[in-house]
Short mmCIF file of C-alpha atoms in Angstrom, two decimals:
data_model
loop_
_atom_site.label_atom_id
_atom_site.label_comp_id
_atom_site.label_asym_id
_atom_site.label_seq_id
_atom_site.Cartn_x
_atom_site.Cartn_y
_atom_site.Cartn_z
CA PRO A 140 -52.68 55.98 -47.53
CA PRO A 141 -50.50 52.81 -47.41
CA VAL A 142 -50.21 50.96 -44.05
CA LEU A 143 -46.68 50.38 -42.78
CA CYS A 144 -45.80 47.19 -40.81
CA VAL A 145 -43.49 47.34 -37.81
CA LEU A 146 -40.82 44.56 -37.90
CA ASP A 147 -38.57 43.89 -34.89
CA GLY A 148 -39.15 47.44 -33.59
CA ASP A 149 -37.85 49.09 -36.77
CA ARG A 150 -40.25 51.82 -37.92
CA SER A 151 -38.38 52.77 -41.10
CA PRO A 152 -40.45 52.25 -44.32
CA SER A 153 -37.33 52.06 -46.40
CA HIS A 154 -35.98 49.31 -44.13
CA HIS A 155 -39.27 47.44 -44.41
CA GLN A 156 -39.26 47.72 -48.22
CA HIS A 157 -35.63 46.54 -48.30
CA GLN A 158 -36.54 43.47 -46.28
CA ARG A 159 -39.54 42.81 -48.52
CA HIS A 160 -37.57 42.96 -51.79
CA HIS A 161 -34.52 40.97 -50.52
CA PRO A 162 -35.71 37.87 -48.64
CA PRO A 163 -33.11 35.86 -46.63
CA PRO A 164 -31.47 32.85 -48.32
CA PRO A 165 -33.04 29.46 -47.66
CA ALA A 166 -31.64 27.48 -44.68
CA ALA A 167 -29.08 24.76 -45.37
CA PRO A 168 -30.41 21.19 -45.29
CA PRO A 169 -29.71 19.30 -42.03
CA PRO A 170 -26.67 16.99 -42.02
CA PRO A 171 -27.32 13.28 -42.60
CA PRO A 172 -27.65 11.19 -39.43
CA PRO A 173 -24.46 9.38 -38.28
CA PRO A 174 -24.14 5.71 -39.19
CA PRO A 175 -25.28 3.29 -36.46
CA ARG A 176 -22.57 2.24 -34.01
CA PRO A 177 -21.47 -1.39 -34.32
CA SER A 178 -22.55 -3.74 -31.54
CA PRO A 179 -19.91 -4.25 -28.83
CA PRO A 180 -18.04 -7.55 -28.96
CA PRO A 181 -19.10 -10.23 -26.45
CA PRO A 182 -17.27 -9.96 -23.12
CA SER A 183 -14.02 -11.85 -22.79
CA PRO A 184 -14.01 -14.72 -20.25
CA HIS A 185 -11.06 -12.88 -18.67
CA ALA A 186 -12.78 -9.49 -18.55
CA SER A 187 -12.44 -7.42 -15.42
CA PRO A 188 -15.15 -8.43 -12.88
CA TYR A 189 -15.60 -4.86 -11.68
CA ARG A 190 -16.52 -1.51 -13.24
CA ARG A 191 -13.69 0.60 -14.50
CA PHE A 192 -13.20 3.92 -12.74
CA PRO A 193 -12.44 6.23 -14.40
CA PRO A 194 -13.18 4.85 -17.90
CA PRO A 195 -9.99 3.75 -19.67
CA SER A 196 -8.66 5.77 -22.58
CA PRO A 197 -8.50 3.98 -25.96
CA SER A 198 -5.21 5.73 -26.69
CA PRO A 199 -1.85 4.48 -25.39
CA PRO A 200 -1.22 5.40 -21.74
CA PRO A 201 0.36 8.82 -21.26
CA ALA A 202 3.82 9.41 -19.88
CA SER A 203 2.29 10.19 -16.48
CA TYR A 204 -0.97 9.00 -14.99
CA PRO A 205 -3.57 11.77 -15.50
CA TYR A 206 -5.93 10.96 -12.64
CA GLN A 207 -5.09 11.21 -8.96
CA PRO A 208 -7.61 9.16 -6.97
CA TRP A 209 -6.66 10.82 -3.70
CA THR A 210 -7.17 14.43 -4.76
CA PHE A 211 -9.64 14.86 -1.91
CA TYR A 212 -7.27 13.23 0.52
CA THR A 213 -4.24 15.42 0.15
CA ALA A 214 -2.69 15.99 3.54
CA ARG A 215 -4.04 19.53 4.02
CA ASN A 216 -7.61 18.73 2.96
CA PHE A 217 -7.73 15.50 4.91
CA VAL A 218 -6.46 17.01 8.13
CA SER A 219 -9.07 19.76 7.75
CA SER A 220 -11.94 17.39 7.00
CA ILE A 221 -11.02 14.90 9.72
CA LYS A 222 -12.12 17.41 12.39
CA ASN A 223 -15.72 16.78 11.36
CA PHE A 224 -15.24 13.10 10.56
CA ASN A 225 -18.34 11.01 9.91
CA VAL A 226 -17.99 7.30 9.19
CA SER A 227 -21.15 7.07 7.07
CA LEU A 228 -20.11 10.01 4.88
CA TYR A 229 -16.60 8.58 4.58
CA ALA A 230 -17.96 5.19 3.46
CA ARG A 231 -20.26 6.90 0.97
CA ASP A 232 -17.33 8.87 -0.41
CA LEU A 233 -15.31 5.68 -0.83
CA ASP A 234 -18.16 4.14 -2.80
CA ARG A 235 -18.43 7.25 -4.97
CA ARG A 236 -14.74 7.42 -5.72
CA PHE A 237 -14.04 3.70 -6.14
CA ARG A 238 -16.99 2.13 -7.88
CA ALA A 239 -15.90 -1.48 -7.53
CA PRO A 240 -17.16 -4.50 -5.60
CA ILE A 241 -15.42 -4.89 -2.29
CA TRP A 242 -12.38 -7.10 -1.95
CA ARG A 243 -12.95 -9.36 1.04
CA ASN A 244 -9.84 -10.13 3.04
CA HIS A 245 -9.66 -13.67 4.40
CA TYR A 246 -7.33 -14.33 7.31
CA GLU A 247 -7.01 -15.47 10.91
CA ALA A 248 -6.26 -12.59 13.28
CA ASP A 249 -5.78 -13.79 16.88
CA ASN A 250 -2.07 -14.59 17.00
CA PRO A 251 -2.13 -17.48 14.50
CA LEU A 252 1.68 -17.80 14.65
CA ASN A 253 1.52 -18.25 18.43
CA ILE A 254 3.96 -15.44 19.20
CA GLU A 255 4.81 -15.91 22.88
CA PRO A 256 5.37 -12.60 24.70
CA LEU A 257 6.96 -12.20 28.09
CA ARG A 258 4.52 -11.56 30.92
CA GLN A 259 5.74 -8.04 31.66
CA ARG A 260 4.55 -5.85 28.79
CA SER A 261 7.61 -3.61 28.92
CA ASP A 262 9.88 -6.62 28.32
CA ASN A 263 8.58 -6.95 24.75
CA TYR A 264 9.39 -5.01 21.58
CA PHE A 265 9.26 -5.24 17.80
CA LEU A 266 11.24 -3.86 14.85
CA VAL A 267 10.19 -1.93 11.73
CA LEU A 268 12.08 -2.57 8.49
CA GLY A 269 11.41 -1.70 4.86
CA ASP A 270 12.84 -1.50 1.35
CA TRP A 271 15.28 -4.38 1.65
CA GLY A 272 14.84 -7.44 -0.61
CA LYS A 273 18.09 -7.35 -2.60
CA SER A 274 19.68 -10.69 -3.42
CA ILE A 275 22.81 -11.72 -1.58
CA GLN A 276 25.33 -12.55 -4.26
CA TYR A 277 27.99 -14.29 -2.21
CA VAL A 278 29.50 -14.11 1.25
CA ASP A 279 33.13 -14.37 2.29
CA GLY A 280 33.42 -14.69 6.03
CA SER A 281 31.05 -12.12 7.50
CA ARG A 282 30.86 -9.56 4.68
CA ILE A 283 29.16 -9.43 1.31
CA LYS A 284 31.36 -8.79 -1.67
CA GLY A 285 29.95 -6.80 -4.54
CA ARG A 286 26.56 -5.07 -4.60
CA GLY A 287 24.49 -5.43 -1.48
CA GLU A 288 26.93 -4.51 1.26
CA CYS A 289 24.49 -2.10 2.91
CA GLN A 290 21.80 -4.72 3.45
CA TRP A 291 24.35 -6.95 5.12
CA GLU A 292 25.45 -4.12 7.40
CA VAL A 293 21.82 -3.44 8.37
CA PHE A 294 21.32 -7.11 9.25
CA GLN A 295 24.49 -7.11 11.35
CA LYS A 296 23.11 -4.07 13.17
CA ILE A 297 19.80 -5.87 13.78
CA ASN A 298 21.59 -9.02 14.93
CA ALA A 299 23.67 -7.07 17.45
CA TYR A 300 20.67 -5.09 18.71
CA VAL A 301 18.45 -8.13 19.27
CA LYS A 302 21.19 -10.05 21.07
CA SER A 303 21.96 -7.09 23.33
CA GLN A 304 18.27 -6.75 24.19
CA ALA A 305 18.00 -10.47 24.90
CA ALA A 306 20.86 -10.13 27.37
CA ARG A 307 18.73 -7.52 29.20
CA GLY A 308 15.73 -9.85 29.32
CA LYS A 309 13.81 -8.28 26.41
CA ARG A 310 11.98 -10.35 23.78
CA LEU A 311 11.60 -9.54 20.08
CA LEU A 312 8.01 -10.26 19.02
CA PHE A 313 8.12 -9.70 15.25
CA VAL A 314 9.44 -7.54 12.43
CA ALA A 315 6.86 -5.15 10.96
CA ASN A 316 7.84 -5.24 7.29
CA VAL A 317 6.62 -2.15 5.39
CA GLY A 318 7.21 -3.48 1.86
CA ASP A 319 9.53 -3.62 -1.13
CA SER A 320 10.71 -6.97 0.13
CA PHE A 321 11.62 -8.61 -3.19
CA TYR A 322 13.32 -6.31 -5.67
CA TRP A 323 12.74 -5.58 -8.43
CA SER A 324 9.30 -6.98 -9.19
CA GLY A 325 8.27 -9.67 -6.70
CA VAL A 326 8.96 -13.27 -5.72
CA LYS A 327 10.00 -15.67 -8.46
CA PRO A 328 7.33 -18.35 -8.90
CA SER A 329 7.93 -22.11 -8.81
CA THR A 330 11.33 -21.72 -7.16
CA ASN A 331 12.66 -21.08 -3.68
CA GLU A 332 15.46 -18.83 -4.94
CA SER A 333 13.78 -15.55 -3.94
CA TRP A 334 12.80 -16.86 -0.51
CA ARG A 335 16.28 -18.13 0.25
CA LYS A 336 18.49 -15.42 -1.24
CA GLN A 337 16.37 -12.36 -0.57
CA TRP A 338 14.97 -13.26 2.86
CA ALA A 339 16.05 -16.44 4.63
CA GLU A 340 19.81 -16.23 4.02
CA ARG A 341 19.89 -12.48 4.39
CA TYR A 342 18.33 -12.43 7.86
CA GLY A 343 19.37 -15.83 9.15
CA VAL A 344 15.80 -16.95 9.77
CA LEU A 345 16.89 -20.58 9.30
CA ASP A 346 20.14 -20.21 11.25
CA LYS A 347 19.77 -21.12 14.92
CA ASN A 348 22.66 -18.80 15.78
CA SER A 349 20.91 -15.80 14.24
CA ALA A 350 18.94 -13.40 16.42
CA LEU A 351 16.12 -13.50 13.83
CA HIS A 352 15.80 -17.27 13.77
CA GLY A 353 12.07 -18.07 13.70
CA VAL A 354 11.02 -14.42 14.14
CA PRO A 355 7.84 -13.60 12.17
CA PHE A 356 7.86 -10.91 9.48
CA LEU A 357 4.38 -9.34 9.48
CA SER A 358 4.35 -7.85 5.99
CA VAL A 359 2.59 -5.53 3.58
CA MET A 360 3.32 -5.19 -0.14
CA GLY A 361 5.14 -2.29 -1.80
CA ASN A 362 5.36 -1.26 -5.43
CA HIS A 363 8.41 -3.49 -6.02
CA ASP A 364 6.48 -6.53 -4.73
CA TYR A 365 4.27 -6.30 -7.83
CA GLY A 366 5.47 -6.52 -11.42
CA ASN A 367 6.85 -8.88 -14.03
CA THR A 368 8.24 -11.50 -11.64
CA ASP A 369 4.97 -11.90 -9.70
CA LYS A 370 2.99 -11.32 -12.85
CA TRP A 371 -0.62 -11.91 -11.73
CA ALA A 372 -0.44 -10.43 -8.22
CA ALA A 373 -2.33 -7.37 -9.50
CA CYS A 374 -4.96 -9.34 -11.47
CA PRO A 375 -5.42 -12.64 -9.62
CA HIS A 376 -8.75 -13.41 -11.30
CA ARG A 377 -6.82 -14.11 -14.52
CA ARG A 378 -4.49 -16.83 -13.21
CA PRO A 379 -5.37 -17.79 -9.62
CA ARG A 380 -3.11 -20.11 -7.64
CA ALA A 381 -5.91 -20.68 -5.16
CA VAL A 382 -9.54 -19.65 -4.62
CA VAL A 383 -10.68 -18.67 -1.13
CA GLY A 384 -14.16 -17.36 -0.40
CA GLY A 385 -14.91 -17.18 -4.10
CA GLN A 386 -11.89 -14.91 -4.77
CA GLY A 387 -8.84 -15.84 -6.79
CA TYR A 388 -5.37 -15.31 -5.28
CA ALA A 389 -2.19 -15.29 -7.34
CA SER A 390 0.64 -13.53 -5.48
CA THR A 391 3.65 -15.70 -4.72
CA GLN A 392 4.16 -13.83 -1.42
CA PHE A 393 0.90 -14.95 0.15
CA ASN A 394 0.57 -17.62 2.81
CA SER A 395 0.30 -21.23 1.71
CA ASP A 396 -3.51 -21.35 1.82
CA LYS A 397 -3.48 -18.85 -1.05
CA ASN A 398 -0.13 -19.86 -2.58
CA PRO A 399 0.38 -23.64 -2.35
CA GLU A 400 3.90 -23.27 -3.79
CA LYS A 401 5.19 -21.25 -0.84
CA PRO A 402 7.96 -23.22 0.91
CA GLU A 403 7.33 -24.40 4.46
CA PHE A 404 10.47 -22.66 5.73
CA ALA A 405 8.88 -19.31 4.75
CA ARG A 406 5.84 -19.88 6.98
CA HIS A 407 6.89 -17.06 9.32
CA TYR A 408 6.88 -14.57 6.47
CA TRP A 409 3.28 -13.56 7.17
CA LEU A 410 1.08 -12.15 4.41
CA PRO A 411 -2.39 -13.72 4.62
CA ASP A 412 -4.08 -11.17 2.31
CA TYR A 413 -3.53 -7.72 0.82
CA ASN A 414 -5.03 -6.20 3.99
CA TYR A 415 -5.29 -7.84 7.42
CA HIS A 416 -4.86 -7.32 11.14
CA TYR A 417 -2.85 -9.34 13.67
CA SER A 418 -3.62 -9.29 17.40
CA ILE A 419 -1.58 -10.34 20.43
CA PRO A 420 -4.29 -10.11 23.11
CA GLU A 421 -1.96 -10.67 26.07
CA LEU A 422 -0.23 -7.37 25.27
CA ASP A 423 -3.25 -5.38 24.05
CA LEU A 424 -1.33 -5.01 20.80
CA GLU A 425 -2.73 -4.99 17.27
CA LEU A 426 -1.06 -4.53 13.89
CA ILE A 427 -3.11 -3.49 10.83
CA ALA A 428 -1.58 -3.91 7.36
CA VAL A 429 -3.13 -1.71 4.65
CA ASP A 430 -2.18 -2.09 0.98
CA GLN A 431 -1.95 1.41 -0.54
CA ASN A 432 -0.46 0.58 -3.93
CA MET A 433 -3.42 2.24 -5.67
CA ASN A 434 -2.08 5.64 -4.70
CA GLY A 435 0.14 7.48 -7.13
CA MET A 436 1.49 10.44 -5.22
CA GLU A 437 5.03 9.11 -5.01
CA SER A 438 5.21 6.47 -7.73
CA ASN A 439 3.44 8.32 -10.56
CA TYR A 440 0.83 5.60 -10.52
CA PRO A 441 0.66 3.07 -11.97
CA TRP A 442 4.11 3.33 -13.48
CA GLY A 443 5.83 2.80 -10.11
CA ILE A 444 4.54 -0.78 -10.03
CA GLY A 445 7.61 -2.94 -10.58
CA GLY A 446 9.72 0.21 -10.30
CA SER A 447 9.46 1.24 -13.95
CA ALA A 448 8.10 0.18 -17.34
CA LYS A 449 10.91 -2.37 -17.51
CA GLY A 450 9.60 -3.92 -14.30
CA HIS A 451 5.89 -4.02 -15.13
CA GLU A 452 5.34 -4.27 -18.90
CA GLU A 453 4.92 -8.07 -18.90
CA SER A 454 2.59 -7.93 -15.92
CA PHE A 455 0.42 -5.20 -17.43
CA HIS A 456 0.18 -7.17 -20.67
CA ALA A 457 -0.73 -10.39 -18.83
CA CYS A 458 -3.38 -8.50 -16.85
CA GLY A 459 -5.00 -7.13 -19.99
CA GLY A 460 -3.69 -3.58 -19.73
CA TRP A 461 -2.70 -0.98 -17.20
CA GLU A 462 -6.37 -0.16 -16.53
CA GLU A 463 -6.88 -3.67 -15.14
CA VAL A 464 -4.00 -3.18 -12.72
CA ARG A 465 -5.27 0.23 -11.69
CA ASP A 466 -8.82 -0.98 -11.14
CA PHE A 467 -7.80 -3.98 -9.08
CA LEU A 468 -5.52 -1.94 -6.84
CA PHE A 469 -8.34 0.59 -6.33
CA LYS A 470 -10.47 -2.33 -5.20
CA VAL A 471 -7.82 -3.57 -2.77
CA GLY A 472 -7.16 -0.05 -1.48
CA LYS A 473 -10.85 0.58 -0.80
CA SER A 474 -10.98 -2.69 1.13
CA GLY A 475 -7.99 -1.62 3.23
CA GLU A 476 -9.64 1.69 4.12
CA GLU A 477 -12.79 -0.11 5.19
CA LEU A 478 -10.81 -2.60 7.27
CA LEU A 479 -9.13 0.27 9.10
CA VAL A 480 -12.49 1.83 10.01
CA ASP A 481 -13.83 -1.58 11.04
CA ARG A 482 -10.91 -2.12 13.41
CA ALA A 483 -11.51 1.35 14.85
CA ARG A 484 -15.04 0.15 15.60
CA HIS A 485 -14.08 -3.17 17.23
CA SER A 486 -10.49 -3.06 18.46
CA ALA A 487 -9.85 -2.98 22.20
CA ALA A 488 -6.05 -2.83 21.89
CA SER A 489 -4.20 -0.13 23.80
CA THR A 490 -1.48 0.04 21.11
CA VAL A 491 -2.33 -0.09 17.39
CA VAL A 492 0.39 -0.28 14.73
CA ILE A 493 -0.57 0.63 11.15
CA ILE A 494 1.80 -0.35 8.35
CA ASN A 495 1.63 0.57 4.68
CA HIS A 496 4.33 1.22 2.10
CA TYR A 497 3.84 4.88 1.22
CA LEU A 498 5.05 7.97 3.07
CA THR A 499 2.15 10.21 2.01
CA GLN A 500 -0.42 7.74 3.32
CA GLY A 501 1.11 7.08 6.74
CA ALA A 502 -0.13 10.14 8.64
CA ARG A 503 -3.48 10.04 6.83
CA LEU A 504 -4.20 6.43 7.85
CA LYS A 505 -3.33 7.24 11.45
CA LEU A 506 -5.71 10.23 11.44
CA LEU A 507 -8.43 8.10 9.89
CA PHE A 508 -8.19 5.39 12.55
CA GLU A 509 -8.10 7.89 15.42
CA ALA A 510 -11.07 9.89 14.12
CA ALA A 511 -13.14 6.77 13.44
CA GLN A 512 -12.40 5.40 16.90
CA ARG A 513 -13.47 8.66 18.54
CA GLU A 514 -16.80 8.48 16.76
CA LEU A 515 -17.45 4.74 16.98
CA GLN A 516 -16.11 4.06 20.49
CA PRO A 517 -16.51 7.38 22.33
CA SER A 518 -16.54 5.77 25.79
CA GLN A 519 -13.33 3.79 25.31
CA MET A 520 -9.87 5.05 26.14
CA PRO A 521 -8.32 5.94 22.74
CA ALA A 522 -5.59 3.64 21.52
CA LYS A 523 -2.05 4.88 21.17
CA VAL A 524 -1.55 4.66 17.41
CA LEU A 525 1.73 4.32 15.54
CA SER A 526 2.00 4.50 11.75
CA ALA A 527 5.07 3.17 9.89
CA TYR A 528 6.01 3.11 6.20
CA GLY A 529 8.92 3.07 3.77
CA HIS A 530 9.26 3.76 0.02
CA VAL A 531 11.72 6.57 0.73
CA HIS A 532 15.01 4.89 1.50
CA GLY A 533 15.98 6.25 4.88
CA GLN A 534 15.09 6.61 8.55
CA ALA A 535 13.20 9.58 10.03
CA CYS A 536 10.61 10.62 12.59
CA HIS A 537 7.72 12.49 10.94
CA GLY A 538 5.50 13.07 13.97
CA ARG A 539 5.36 12.75 17.76
CA ASN A 540 2.58 12.10 20.26
CA VAL A 541 1.81 14.08 23.42
CA GLU A 542 4.34 11.96 25.32
CA GLY A 543 7.08 13.02 22.93
CA GLU A 544 7.46 9.58 21.34
CA CYS A 545 7.74 9.25 17.57
CA ASP A 546 4.49 7.78 16.23
CA VAL A 547 4.77 8.58 12.48
CA ILE A 548 7.85 6.72 11.29
CA LEU A 549 9.73 6.40 8.02
CA SER A 550 11.75 3.18 8.09
CA GLY A 551 12.76 2.44 4.52
CA GLY A 552 16.49 2.04 5.09
CA GLY A 553 16.74 -1.72 4.70
CA GLY A 554 19.36 -1.37 1.98
CA GLY A 555 17.60 -2.95 -0.99
CA CYS A 556 17.53 0.24 -3.05
CA CYS A 557 19.27 2.31 -4.39
CA LYS A 558 22.73 3.71 -5.10
CA ASP A 559 21.72 7.34 -5.57
CA ASP A 560 19.16 7.74 -2.79
CA LEU A 561 20.02 5.36 0.05
CA LYS A 562 19.99 7.67 3.06
CA ASP A 563 20.56 6.71 6.69
CA PRO A 564 20.19 2.93 6.32
CA GLY A 565 18.88 1.10 9.34
CA PHE A 566 15.70 0.00 11.14
CA THR A 567 13.41 1.15 13.97
CA ALA A 568 12.85 -0.47 17.38
CA ILE A 569 9.54 -0.04 19.25
CA HIS A 570 9.52 -1.01 22.95
CA LEU A 571 6.17 -1.46 24.69
CA ARG A 572 5.34 0.28 27.96
CA ASP A 573 3.32 -1.09 30.85
CA ASN A 574 0.87 1.82 30.60
CA GLY A 575 -0.22 0.85 27.07
CA GLY A 576 2.18 3.17 25.28
CA PHE A 577 5.52 2.63 23.58
CA VAL A 578 9.04 4.01 23.27
CA THR A 579 10.59 4.43 19.82
CA ASN A 580 14.21 4.27 18.74
CA VAL A 581 14.43 5.55 15.16
CA ASP A 582 17.71 7.46 15.06
CA GLY A 583 20.01 5.98 17.72
CA ILE A 584 23.49 4.81 16.76
CA ASP A 585 22.43 1.25 17.61
CA VAL A 586 19.68 1.23 14.92
CA ARG A 587 21.17 3.40 12.18
CA ILE A 588 24.29 3.33 10.01
CA ALA A 589 25.90 6.69 9.40
CA ARG A 590 25.34 8.00 5.89
CA GLY A 591 28.12 7.02 3.53
CA ASN A 592 29.41 4.17 5.71
CA CYS A 593 28.04 1.42 3.49
CA SER A 594 27.41 1.12 -0.23
CA TRP A 595 24.44 -0.27 -2.08
#
């Protein structure tokens, strides 16, 4: 009898015969291999000196930036993770997220401006001011006519406050400037117009009768300090004004060692690098400035640079594209984070002031410093830390310490911007205490102008 074969578990002879008489069609030939890719062009002499992260898209930039570098560091996640903070893991995470060589900040830290405090710690104070920087158009008597009235009113408030404190034996040390100092897109190069009209004349720093005469402005940059006017601030390797430590510097806001064109009368406008710290040892006081312009939570990064496309298109083109700007600001931001941890390791100050421009970063930077100090200096008395910022154009207290003093401060009411969202213009006063703490005045009638009482 015939022998039947079993195929794939089917024991039906008819099925087997069907398969035998109708073989499957032949397989299609494989597709031809793709053509070889052309060799990449040689690198441009102006190519970015660091690796891009994430890789840039060859298509035009989208209407909103698709990648949020601080996804891990949203407020809820960061507050949760900070409880188990580890400096080594944090540094490793920075390297993983921002694959760029470090930006090295070059500056002198131990009171280079020779600020002279009074002997009694509680007789000294400083101010916080942000989002000012609007040009004075003209003055008739004591009031500005036209746009800019609110900035003038804020200065008059500052002038009155400082003089009243001087009458009580109190000394103003400095103004902590939280950015957006030169609307709309930075300091004009090769001219003193921005320095005079947007800073010196506005605050009377050259007028011996002004309460702010000779008072230092310890500054950090905001999104309106970058852009078309200060075109290469966000890509200094392309057109450096000076080279320090092998790094190019191009911002027209920097100190004269990095910007030889800065006028001598602006010496007390202090910005030695993107990130830095400034110590007054006699008072156990330290200020840390951290550039956070790489973050996009509020400004829809990077389109908030220069305020809008109108304010940054020329700069982005000069820098070789928006990816260059993004990558450089990541590099600067990573350096600022590392500086903050380094100061937590080495600082012996009893009061630490952290300034940056962005509201969403203020509480996070404070938490970072405090957690790093607990780990790195467990035997030292923790510093009393205050974090101040602007970007939102108003005055508010966003957090208080165990003593009930405001230590997370929005102070963006300097009056430089803008008609539709200028809320509660004013400034903040921070008075030092003899016990190493401080007292804040963020919403008193002597530091704030009632809403609607001045116009932009």
